[in-house]
mmCIF file of C-alpha atoms in Angstrom:
data_model
loop_
_atom_site.group_PDB
_atom_site.id
_atom_site.type_symbol
_atom_site.label_atom_id
_atom_site.label_comp_id
_atom_site.label_asym_id
_atom_site.label_seq_id
_atom_site.Cartn_x
_atom_site.Cartn_y
_atom_site.Cartn_z
ATOM 1 C CA MET A 1 92.859 53.040 69.293
ATOM 2 C CA GLU A 2 95.301 53.276 72.012
ATOM 3 C CA ASN A 3 95.868 49.729 73.625
ATOM 4 C CA VAL A 4 97.324 50.844 77.732
ATOM 5 C CA VAL A 5 95.516 53.025 80.531
ATOM 6 C CA ALA A 6 95.880 53.911 84.191
ATOM 7 C CA VAL A 7 92.954 54.909 85.871
ATOM 8 C CA ALA A 8 92.625 57.069 88.662
ATOM 9 C CA MET A 9 91.001 55.398 90.711
ATOM 10 C CA SER A 10 89.316 56.482 94.340
ATOM 11 C CA GLY A 11 86.793 53.995 95.251
ATOM 12 C CA GLY A 12 84.420 56.271 94.258
ATOM 13 C CA VAL A 13 81.133 55.993 91.010
ATOM 14 C CA ASP A 14 82.947 59.038 88.594
ATOM 15 C CA SER A 15 86.823 56.426 88.506
ATOM 16 C CA SER A 16 84.153 52.837 89.036
ATOM 17 C CA LEU A 17 82.313 53.579 86.017
ATOM 18 C CA THR A 18 84.701 55.153 83.636
ATOM 19 C CA ALA A 19 87.896 52.023 84.121
ATOM 20 C CA SER A 20 84.067 50.012 83.953
ATOM 21 C CA MET A 21 83.690 51.536 80.121
ATOM 22 C CA LEU A 22 86.987 51.723 79.007
ATOM 23 C CA LEU A 23 88.006 47.277 79.344
ATOM 24 C CA GLU A 24 84.470 47.549 77.744
ATOM 25 C CA GLN A 25 85.436 49.843 74.442
ATOM 26 C CA GLY A 26 88.539 47.352 74.509
ATOM 27 C CA TYR A 27 91.259 48.994 76.565
ATOM 28 C CA LYS A 28 94.185 46.852 78.453
ATOM 29 C CA VAL A 29 92.861 48.590 82.145
ATOM 30 C CA PHE A 30 94.637 49.135 85.438
ATOM 31 C CA GLY A 31 93.905 51.259 88.948
ATOM 32 C CA ILE A 32 96.116 53.474 90.155
ATOM 33 C CA THR A 33 95.306 55.510 93.402
ATOM 34 C CA LEU A 34 97.500 58.387 95.511
ATOM 35 C CA ARG A 35 98.132 57.266 99.784
ATOM 36 C CA LEU A 36 97.587 60.910 100.949
ATOM 37 C CA TRP A 37 98.432 61.973 103.729
ATOM 38 C CA VAL A 38 95.643 62.458 105.994
ATOM 39 C CA SER A 39 94.265 64.534 109.097
ATOM 40 C CA ASP A 40 94.170 62.477 112.313
ATOM 41 C CA ALA A 41 94.831 59.091 110.402
ATOM 42 C CA ASP A 42 97.074 56.258 111.925
ATOM 43 C CA PRO A 43 100.931 55.579 110.329
ATOM 44 C CA GLU A 44 99.636 52.012 110.124
ATOM 45 C CA ASP A 45 96.103 52.464 108.780
ATOM 46 C CA VAL A 46 95.169 51.799 105.038
ATOM 47 C CA PRO A 47 92.845 55.332 104.660
ATOM 48 C CA LEU A 48 89.675 53.671 102.726
ATOM 49 C CA ALA A 49 89.797 55.381 99.131
ATOM 50 C CA VAL A 50 92.691 53.053 99.433
ATOM 51 C CA THR A 51 91.278 50.079 100.414
ATOM 52 C CA ASP A 52 87.767 51.018 98.761
ATOM 53 C CA ALA A 53 89.869 51.475 94.784
ATOM 54 C CA LYS A 54 91.527 47.960 95.278
ATOM 55 C CA LYS A 55 88.207 46.516 96.075
ATOM 56 C CA MET A 56 86.558 47.718 92.510
ATOM 57 C CA CYS A 57 90.069 46.842 91.648
ATOM 58 C CA ASP A 58 89.537 43.157 92.295
ATOM 59 C CA PHE A 59 85.467 43.419 90.687
ATOM 60 C CA LEU A 60 86.682 44.427 87.938
ATOM 61 C CA GLY A 61 89.519 41.736 87.346
ATOM 62 C CA ILE A 62 92.435 44.683 87.093
ATOM 63 C CA GLU A 63 95.202 45.322 88.666
ATOM 64 C CA HIS A 64 95.929 47.805 91.573
ATOM 65 C CA HIS A 65 98.953 50.306 92.179
ATOM 66 C CA VAL A 66 99.578 52.554 95.220
ATOM 67 C CA VAL A 67 101.677 55.313 94.777
ATOM 68 C CA ASP A 68 102.324 56.460 98.270
ATOM 69 C CA ALA A 69 102.143 59.694 98.492
ATOM 70 C CA ARG A 70 102.535 60.959 102.055
ATOM 71 C CA ASP A 71 105.040 63.285 102.767
ATOM 72 C CA VAL A 72 105.390 64.750 98.947
ATOM 73 C CA PHE A 73 101.617 65.459 99.507
ATOM 74 C CA TYR A 74 102.028 66.839 102.973
ATOM 75 C CA GLU A 75 104.946 69.325 101.573
ATOM 76 C CA ASN A 76 102.658 70.649 98.881
ATOM 77 C CA VAL A 77 99.936 70.883 99.965
ATOM 78 C CA VAL A 78 98.638 70.333 103.110
ATOM 79 C CA ASP A 79 101.775 72.430 104.359
ATOM 80 C CA TYR A 80 100.851 75.265 101.358
ATOM 81 C CA PHE A 81 97.540 75.115 102.425
ATOM 82 C CA VAL A 82 98.462 76.246 106.566
ATOM 83 C CA ASN A 83 100.377 77.759 105.382
ATOM 84 C CA GLU A 84 98.326 80.220 103.748
ATOM 85 C CA TYR A 85 95.437 80.612 106.367
ATOM 86 C CA ALA A 86 97.933 81.099 108.759
ATOM 87 C CA ALA A 87 99.458 84.686 106.586
ATOM 88 C CA GLY A 88 95.049 86.023 105.810
ATOM 89 C CA ARG A 89 94.761 83.972 102.639
ATOM 90 C CA THR A 90 92.142 81.715 101.617
ATOM 91 C CA PRO A 91 93.874 78.664 99.070
ATOM 92 C CA ASN A 92 92.450 75.677 97.337
ATOM 93 C CA PRO A 93 94.149 72.862 97.444
ATOM 94 C CA CYS A 94 92.895 71.402 94.504
ATOM 95 C CA VAL A 95 94.930 73.801 92.215
ATOM 96 C CA PHE A 96 98.105 72.952 93.728
ATOM 97 C CA CYS A 97 96.934 68.950 94.606
ATOM 98 C CA ASN A 98 96.053 68.304 91.012
ATOM 99 C CA LYS A 99 99.794 70.470 89.984
ATOM 100 C CA ASN A 100 102.109 69.373 92.156
ATOM 101 C CA ILE A 101 100.565 65.159 92.289
ATOM 102 C CA LYS A 102 97.809 63.887 90.117
ATOM 103 C CA PHE A 103 98.769 65.872 87.063
ATOM 104 C CA ASP A 104 102.897 65.237 87.867
ATOM 105 C CA LEU A 105 103.606 62.128 90.168
ATOM 106 C CA LEU A 106 100.446 59.555 89.912
ATOM 107 C CA LEU A 107 100.561 60.157 86.406
ATOM 108 C CA LYS A 108 105.002 60.124 86.334
ATOM 109 C CA ARG A 109 103.998 55.973 88.440
ATOM 110 C CA ALA A 110 101.407 55.353 85.700
ATOM 111 C CA LEU A 111 103.510 56.641 82.361
ATOM 112 C CA GLU A 112 106.164 53.769 84.165
ATOM 113 C CA LEU A 113 103.594 51.771 84.122
ATOM 114 C CA GLY A 114 103.597 51.448 80.655
ATOM 115 C CA ALA A 115 99.941 53.321 80.339
ATOM 116 C CA THR A 116 99.487 55.234 77.378
ATOM 117 C CA HIS A 117 97.413 57.125 78.325
ATOM 118 C CA MET A 118 95.941 58.404 82.463
ATOM 119 C CA VAL A 119 92.461 58.333 82.653
ATOM 120 C CA THR A 120 90.535 59.887 85.608
ATOM 121 C CA GLY A 121 86.533 60.486 86.339
ATOM 122 C CA HIS A 122 86.804 64.497 86.255
ATOM 123 C CA TYR A 123 84.025 66.209 85.033
ATOM 124 C CA ALA A 124 85.794 68.103 82.471
ATOM 125 C CA GLN A 125 86.765 67.610 78.903
ATOM 126 C CA VAL A 126 89.943 67.476 76.036
ATOM 127 C CA ARG A 127 89.500 67.979 73.071
ATOM 128 C CA TYR A 128 93.102 67.840 69.947
ATOM 129 C CA ASN A 129 92.127 71.156 67.901
ATOM 130 C CA GLU A 130 93.739 69.572 64.605
ATOM 131 C CA ALA A 131 93.609 73.361 63.033
ATOM 132 C CA THR A 132 96.098 75.070 66.331
ATOM 133 C CA LYS A 133 97.285 71.175 66.460
ATOM 134 C CA LEU A 134 97.096 71.578 70.624
ATOM 135 C CA TYR A 135 94.693 70.714 73.585
ATOM 136 C CA GLU A 136 91.842 71.776 74.723
ATOM 137 C CA VAL A 137 90.498 71.540 78.126
ATOM 138 C CA HIS A 138 86.758 71.253 78.285
ATOM 139 C CA LYS A 139 83.642 72.811 80.811
ATOM 140 C CA GLY A 140 82.088 70.134 81.283
ATOM 141 C CA ALA A 141 78.059 69.148 80.285
ATOM 142 C CA ASP A 142 77.524 69.186 83.767
ATOM 143 C CA PRO A 143 76.663 72.277 85.418
ATOM 144 C CA SER A 144 76.707 71.457 88.205
ATOM 145 C CA LYS A 145 79.294 69.446 88.213
ATOM 146 C CA ASP A 146 82.082 70.979 85.958
ATOM 147 C CA GLN A 147 85.889 70.501 87.275
ATOM 148 C CA SER A 148 87.449 73.033 84.579
ATOM 149 C CA TYR A 149 87.925 75.382 86.795
ATOM 150 C CA VAL A 150 91.071 73.665 88.914
ATOM 151 C CA LEU A 151 92.793 72.532 86.231
ATOM 152 C CA TYR A 152 93.599 75.337 84.694
ATOM 153 C CA THR A 153 97.543 74.270 85.586
ATOM 154 C CA LEU A 154 98.129 71.355 83.529
ATOM 155 C CA ASN A 155 100.710 71.645 80.153
ATOM 156 C CA GLN A 156 100.569 70.183 76.818
ATOM 157 C CA ASP A 157 102.614 67.374 77.378
ATOM 158 C CA ILE A 158 100.149 66.348 80.082
ATOM 159 C CA LEU A 159 96.909 67.248 78.673
ATOM 160 C CA SER A 160 98.735 64.608 75.376
ATOM 161 C CA HIS A 161 98.361 62.428 77.930
ATOM 162 C CA LEU A 162 95.027 62.185 80.195
ATOM 163 C CA MET A 163 91.633 62.057 79.563
ATOM 164 C CA PHE A 164 88.357 61.921 81.177
ATOM 165 C CA PRO A 165 85.422 60.315 79.379
ATOM 166 C CA LEU A 166 83.251 61.107 81.782
ATOM 167 C CA GLY A 167 82.606 64.950 80.765
ATOM 168 C CA ALA A 168 80.152 65.079 78.006
ATOM 169 C CA GLN A 169 77.328 63.142 80.250
ATOM 170 C CA LYS A 170 75.923 64.364 83.425
ATOM 171 C CA LYS A 171 76.387 63.379 86.950
ATOM 172 C CA THR A 172 72.688 61.299 87.213
ATOM 173 C CA LEU A 173 73.592 58.687 83.968
ATOM 174 C CA THR A 174 77.161 58.038 85.568
ATOM 175 C CA ARG A 175 75.343 56.756 88.849
ATOM 176 C CA GLU A 176 73.125 55.155 85.915
ATOM 177 C CA MET A 177 75.067 53.357 83.619
ATOM 178 C CA ALA A 178 76.846 52.526 87.132
ATOM 179 C CA ASN A 179 73.920 50.559 87.738
ATOM 180 C CA ASP A 180 73.303 49.095 84.578
ATOM 181 C CA ARG A 181 76.221 47.767 84.899
ATOM 182 C CA ASP A 182 75.961 46.211 88.826
ATOM 183 C CA LEU A 183 78.497 48.172 90.321
ATOM 184 C CA PRO A 184 79.198 48.602 93.879
ATOM 185 C CA VAL A 185 79.775 51.881 94.417
ATOM 186 C CA ALA A 186 77.158 52.899 91.335
ATOM 187 C CA ASN A 187 74.562 55.049 95.080
ATOM 188 C CA LYS A 188 78.531 55.450 97.091
ATOM 189 C CA PRO A 189 78.123 59.329 98.121
ATOM 190 C CA ASP A 190 79.742 61.729 96.815
ATOM 191 C CA SER A 191 82.603 63.554 98.843
ATOM 192 C CA GLU A 192 82.354 66.894 99.358
ATOM 193 C CA ASP A 193 84.930 67.453 101.886
ATOM 194 C CA ILE A 194 88.604 68.448 101.560
ATOM 195 C CA CYS A 195 90.467 64.422 100.468
ATOM 196 C CA PHE A 196 93.089 65.367 103.897
ATOM 197 C CA LEU A 197 90.029 67.234 105.944
ATOM 198 C CA PRO A 198 87.556 64.026 106.870
ATOM 199 C CA ASN A 199 85.289 66.054 109.022
ATOM 200 C CA HIS A 200 86.106 69.636 107.448
ATOM 201 C CA ASN A 201 86.823 71.540 110.595
ATOM 202 C CA TYR A 202 89.860 73.530 109.369
ATOM 203 C CA GLN A 203 90.391 75.954 111.871
ATOM 204 C CA GLY A 204 90.547 73.583 114.729
ATOM 205 C CA PHE A 205 93.515 71.757 111.647
ATOM 206 C CA ILE A 206 95.414 74.548 111.235
ATOM 207 C CA GLN A 207 95.542 75.117 114.815
ATOM 208 C CA LYS A 208 97.032 72.462 115.952
ATOM 209 C CA GLN A 209 99.353 72.104 112.764
ATOM 210 C CA LEU A 210 100.415 75.363 113.870
ATOM 211 C CA THR A 211 103.807 75.550 115.126
ATOM 212 C CA GLU A 212 103.185 78.614 117.288
ATOM 213 C CA ALA A 213 99.593 79.353 118.869
ATOM 214 C CA PRO A 214 97.814 81.402 117.281
ATOM 215 C CA LYS A 215 98.635 85.336 117.513
ATOM 216 C CA SER A 216 95.379 87.381 118.668
ATOM 217 C CA GLY A 217 94.899 90.614 117.338
ATOM 218 C CA ASN A 218 92.914 93.922 115.951
ATOM 219 C CA ILE A 219 89.792 93.705 113.978
ATOM 220 C CA VAL A 220 89.460 97.506 112.644
ATOM 221 C CA HIS A 221 86.964 98.886 110.667
ATOM 222 C CA GLU A 222 88.298 100.580 107.213
ATOM 223 C CA ASN A 223 87.473 103.782 108.993
ATOM 224 C CA GLY A 224 90.178 102.977 111.176
ATOM 225 C CA GLU A 225 88.047 102.169 114.057
ATOM 226 C CA ILE A 226 89.025 99.426 116.394
ATOM 227 C CA LEU A 227 86.361 97.061 117.708
ATOM 228 C CA GLY A 228 87.591 94.020 118.720
ATOM 229 C CA ARG A 229 89.661 91.412 118.723
ATOM 230 C CA HIS A 230 90.528 88.136 116.525
ATOM 231 C CA ASN A 231 92.015 84.763 117.348
ATOM 232 C CA GLY A 232 94.126 83.666 114.416
ATOM 233 C CA LEU A 233 93.293 84.524 111.145
ATOM 234 C CA PHE A 234 92.467 81.771 109.831
ATOM 235 C CA ASN A 235 88.896 82.063 111.984
ATOM 236 C CA TYR A 236 87.952 84.285 109.088
ATOM 237 C CA THR A 237 88.119 83.888 105.486
ATOM 238 C CA ILE A 238 86.160 87.266 103.108
ATOM 239 C CA GLY A 239 83.026 87.936 103.007
ATOM 240 C CA GLN A 240 82.320 86.547 105.699
ATOM 241 C CA ARG A 241 79.567 88.230 108.358
ATOM 242 C CA LYS A 242 78.509 85.934 111.133
ATOM 243 C CA GLY A 243 80.756 85.346 113.414
ATOM 244 C CA LEU A 244 82.788 88.415 113.459
ATOM 245 C CA GLY A 245 81.919 88.710 118.243
ATOM 246 C CA VAL A 246 81.091 92.926 116.768
ATOM 247 C CA ALA A 247 78.911 94.943 117.125
ATOM 248 C CA TYR A 248 77.808 97.751 114.467
ATOM 249 C CA LYS A 249 75.785 100.153 113.003
ATOM 250 C CA TYR A 250 74.437 98.451 110.306
ATOM 251 C CA PRO A 251 75.780 94.933 109.242
ATOM 252 C CA LEU A 252 79.599 94.103 108.737
ATOM 253 C CA TYR A 253 81.080 91.892 106.381
ATOM 254 C CA VAL A 254 85.003 91.000 106.690
ATOM 255 C CA VAL A 255 86.494 93.049 103.986
ATOM 256 C CA ARG A 256 90.498 92.185 103.464
ATOM 257 C CA LEU A 257 93.159 90.144 105.881
ATOM 258 C CA ASP A 258 95.839 91.929 107.149
ATOM 259 C CA GLY A 259 98.887 89.375 107.235
ATOM 260 C CA GLU A 260 102.035 91.611 107.774
ATOM 261 C CA LYS A 261 99.924 94.051 111.405
ATOM 262 C CA ASN A 262 97.930 90.848 111.757
ATOM 263 C CA GLU A 263 94.395 92.668 111.127
ATOM 264 C CA VAL A 264 90.811 91.378 110.320
ATOM 265 C CA ILE A 265 89.228 94.144 108.139
ATOM 266 C CA VAL A 266 84.780 95.188 108.709
ATOM 267 C CA GLY A 267 83.684 97.495 106.953
ATOM 268 C CA PRO A 268 80.129 97.053 105.241
ATOM 269 C CA ASP A 269 78.749 94.766 102.118
ATOM 270 C CA GLU A 270 79.372 97.068 99.037
ATOM 271 C CA SER A 271 83.320 97.603 100.056
ATOM 272 C CA LEU A 272 83.168 93.868 99.188
ATOM 273 C CA PHE A 273 82.886 94.936 94.825
ATOM 274 C CA THR A 274 85.990 95.494 93.104
ATOM 275 C CA ASN A 275 87.746 95.323 89.566
ATOM 276 C CA ARG A 276 91.173 94.792 90.092
ATOM 277 C CA MET A 277 94.327 92.603 91.060
ATOM 278 C CA ILE A 278 96.886 91.403 91.200
ATOM 279 C CA CYS A 279 98.649 87.053 90.334
ATOM 280 C CA LYS A 280 101.235 84.652 91.507
ATOM 281 C CA HIS A 281 101.575 82.255 89.286
ATOM 282 C CA TYR A 282 99.882 81.798 86.279
ATOM 283 C CA ASN A 283 99.320 79.433 83.385
ATOM 284 C CA PHE A 284 98.242 79.238 80.097
ATOM 285 C CA LEU A 285 97.122 75.962 78.256
ATOM 286 C CA SER A 286 98.417 76.349 75.175
ATOM 287 C CA GLY A 287 101.846 77.261 76.435
ATOM 288 C CA THR A 288 101.847 80.553 74.955
ATOM 289 C CA ILE A 289 101.812 83.349 77.709
ATOM 290 C CA PRO A 290 100.457 86.802 75.717
ATOM 291 C CA LYS A 291 100.881 89.998 75.947
ATOM 292 C CA GLU A 292 97.226 91.010 76.868
ATOM 293 C CA LEU A 293 94.428 88.573 77.137
ATOM 294 C CA HIS A 294 90.586 88.896 76.855
ATOM 295 C CA ALA A 295 88.056 86.880 77.998
ATOM 296 C CA ALA A 296 85.466 85.750 80.745
ATOM 297 C CA GLY A 297 87.587 84.981 84.564
ATOM 298 C CA LYS A 298 85.686 83.143 87.297
ATOM 299 C CA ILE A 299 87.974 84.493 89.663
ATOM 300 C CA ARG A 300 86.237 81.174 92.858
ATOM 301 C CA TYR A 301 84.974 77.794 91.528
ATOM 302 C CA ALA A 302 81.660 78.058 91.705
ATOM 303 C CA ALA A 303 81.455 82.163 90.113
ATOM 304 C CA ASN A 304 79.129 83.119 87.113
ATOM 305 C CA PRO A 305 82.769 83.704 84.592
ATOM 306 C CA SER A 306 82.745 88.373 84.192
ATOM 307 C CA LEU A 307 84.315 89.402 81.242
ATOM 308 C CA CYS A 308 87.356 90.929 81.952
ATOM 309 C CA VAL A 309 91.227 91.969 80.951
ATOM 310 C CA ALA A 310 94.956 89.371 82.143
ATOM 311 C CA ARG A 311 97.484 91.526 81.396
ATOM 312 C CA ILE A 312 101.092 90.421 81.661
ATOM 313 C CA PHE A 313 103.779 92.694 83.675
ATOM 314 C CA ASP A 314 106.360 90.031 84.303
ATOM 315 C CA ASP A 315 107.447 85.608 84.723
ATOM 316 C CA GLU A 316 105.945 85.625 87.725
ATOM 317 C CA THR A 317 103.489 88.574 87.996
ATOM 318 C CA MET A 318 99.880 89.228 86.110
ATOM 319 C CA GLU A 319 97.037 91.860 86.440
ATOM 320 C CA VAL A 320 94.025 91.232 85.553
ATOM 321 C CA VAL A 321 91.679 93.730 85.629
ATOM 322 C CA PHE A 322 87.684 92.839 85.027
ATOM 323 C CA GLU A 323 84.441 95.360 83.797
ATOM 324 C CA THR A 324 82.468 94.980 86.282
ATOM 325 C CA PRO A 325 82.947 94.843 89.555
ATOM 326 C CA GLN A 326 83.755 91.746 91.445
ATOM 327 C CA ARG A 327 82.136 90.623 95.033
ATOM 328 C CA ALA A 328 84.378 88.925 97.233
ATOM 329 C CA ILE A 329 87.834 88.971 95.021
ATOM 330 C CA THR A 330 90.170 86.134 97.767
ATOM 331 C CA PRO A 331 93.422 86.415 98.083
ATOM 332 C CA GLY A 332 94.797 82.460 98.122
ATOM 333 C CA GLN A 333 91.964 81.896 95.110
ATOM 334 C CA SER A 334 92.351 81.402 91.935
ATOM 335 C CA VAL A 335 91.113 83.380 88.587
ATOM 336 C CA VAL A 336 90.974 81.167 85.913
ATOM 337 C CA PHE A 337 90.016 82.545 81.830
ATOM 338 C CA TYR A 338 87.226 81.344 79.796
ATOM 339 C CA GLU A 339 86.843 81.504 75.765
ATOM 340 C CA GLY A 340 83.225 80.110 75.837
ATOM 341 C CA THR A 341 83.953 76.751 77.150
ATOM 342 C CA GLN A 342 87.487 76.362 76.788
ATOM 343 C CA VAL A 343 90.404 77.016 79.809
ATOM 344 C CA LEU A 344 91.969 79.345 78.313
ATOM 345 C CA GLY A 345 94.715 79.578 82.012
ATOM 346 C CA GLY A 346 94.378 81.639 84.783
ATOM 347 C CA GLY A 347 96.682 82.170 88.412
ATOM 348 C CA VAL A 348 96.542 83.009 91.743
ATOM 349 C CA ILE A 349 95.228 86.602 93.152
ATOM 350 C CA GLU A 350 98.716 87.554 95.770
ATOM 351 C CA THR A 351 95.762 90.631 96.330
ATOM 352 C CA VAL A 352 93.334 93.222 95.563
ATOM 353 C CA CYS A 353 93.446 97.123 94.373
#
């Protein structure tokens, strides 16, 4: 059994229970927490997540280390988030945080501090396949909490140093176990917001972060008819119906955001369905890039998997074609491939065809 593990502590029930469980199993445990950039926070104030994590480490009697990632987080996640929205795409910041911060910067620091593994409270499962000699990521046992979708950017070296002890259980059991151990955070609510946006007002945040005033442009029916004006592409998402501010003879939805022309394209619901997309920044967890992959794909975190074929064009580009048209495929989001419960890989949706 590996002796020293670092638990990525957030001050919540998942990471706190994880640390408690590992202590009971005989591991030497220390906590490690990212100090991230947070909107409207005083630079001198220590974020609540850091103070809560320290309190839990003190409660458990383990060391606590803080990794100041404010600058690198802003550059790699926040700035990316703002620029993507401003260009008419809808990013998933958790994917890029996992890739560049949590399972890169934080993991490296954990290993430097003497850990053999970094442990998190993710609801996903890491398994080692003896037949293939490869590490695999599988869905969490709790469908309502499964986080495997945001883990497709991992690789074999990273996976060899990860443990997700909660992945095989449901969140209700986690809270029961935390209560049984009298953990102070047993009933602490789950965080539902983007971590750097506590109030979830992403439109106001983006407008504040932009160096230039948002550019107004036309709201255009897909037939070419100009219906009105918009006040910045970042205020709209694919599939949106409410808040368009235009009237028409049938309900209209945002079907496309044209960053080059600075236009919001609207149309009927049926125009939201398509089955082909081009993706960038693809990754496959096995380390082997297939020329063609038949799998079940998810076009967003909450989507149901649907059969598709992925074809690699070059080192940067991948085509994905679904057997059944998907509703509201959104550039900036990720398509993630599964075989049963196993995550095979994925990529960022660039354009919808």
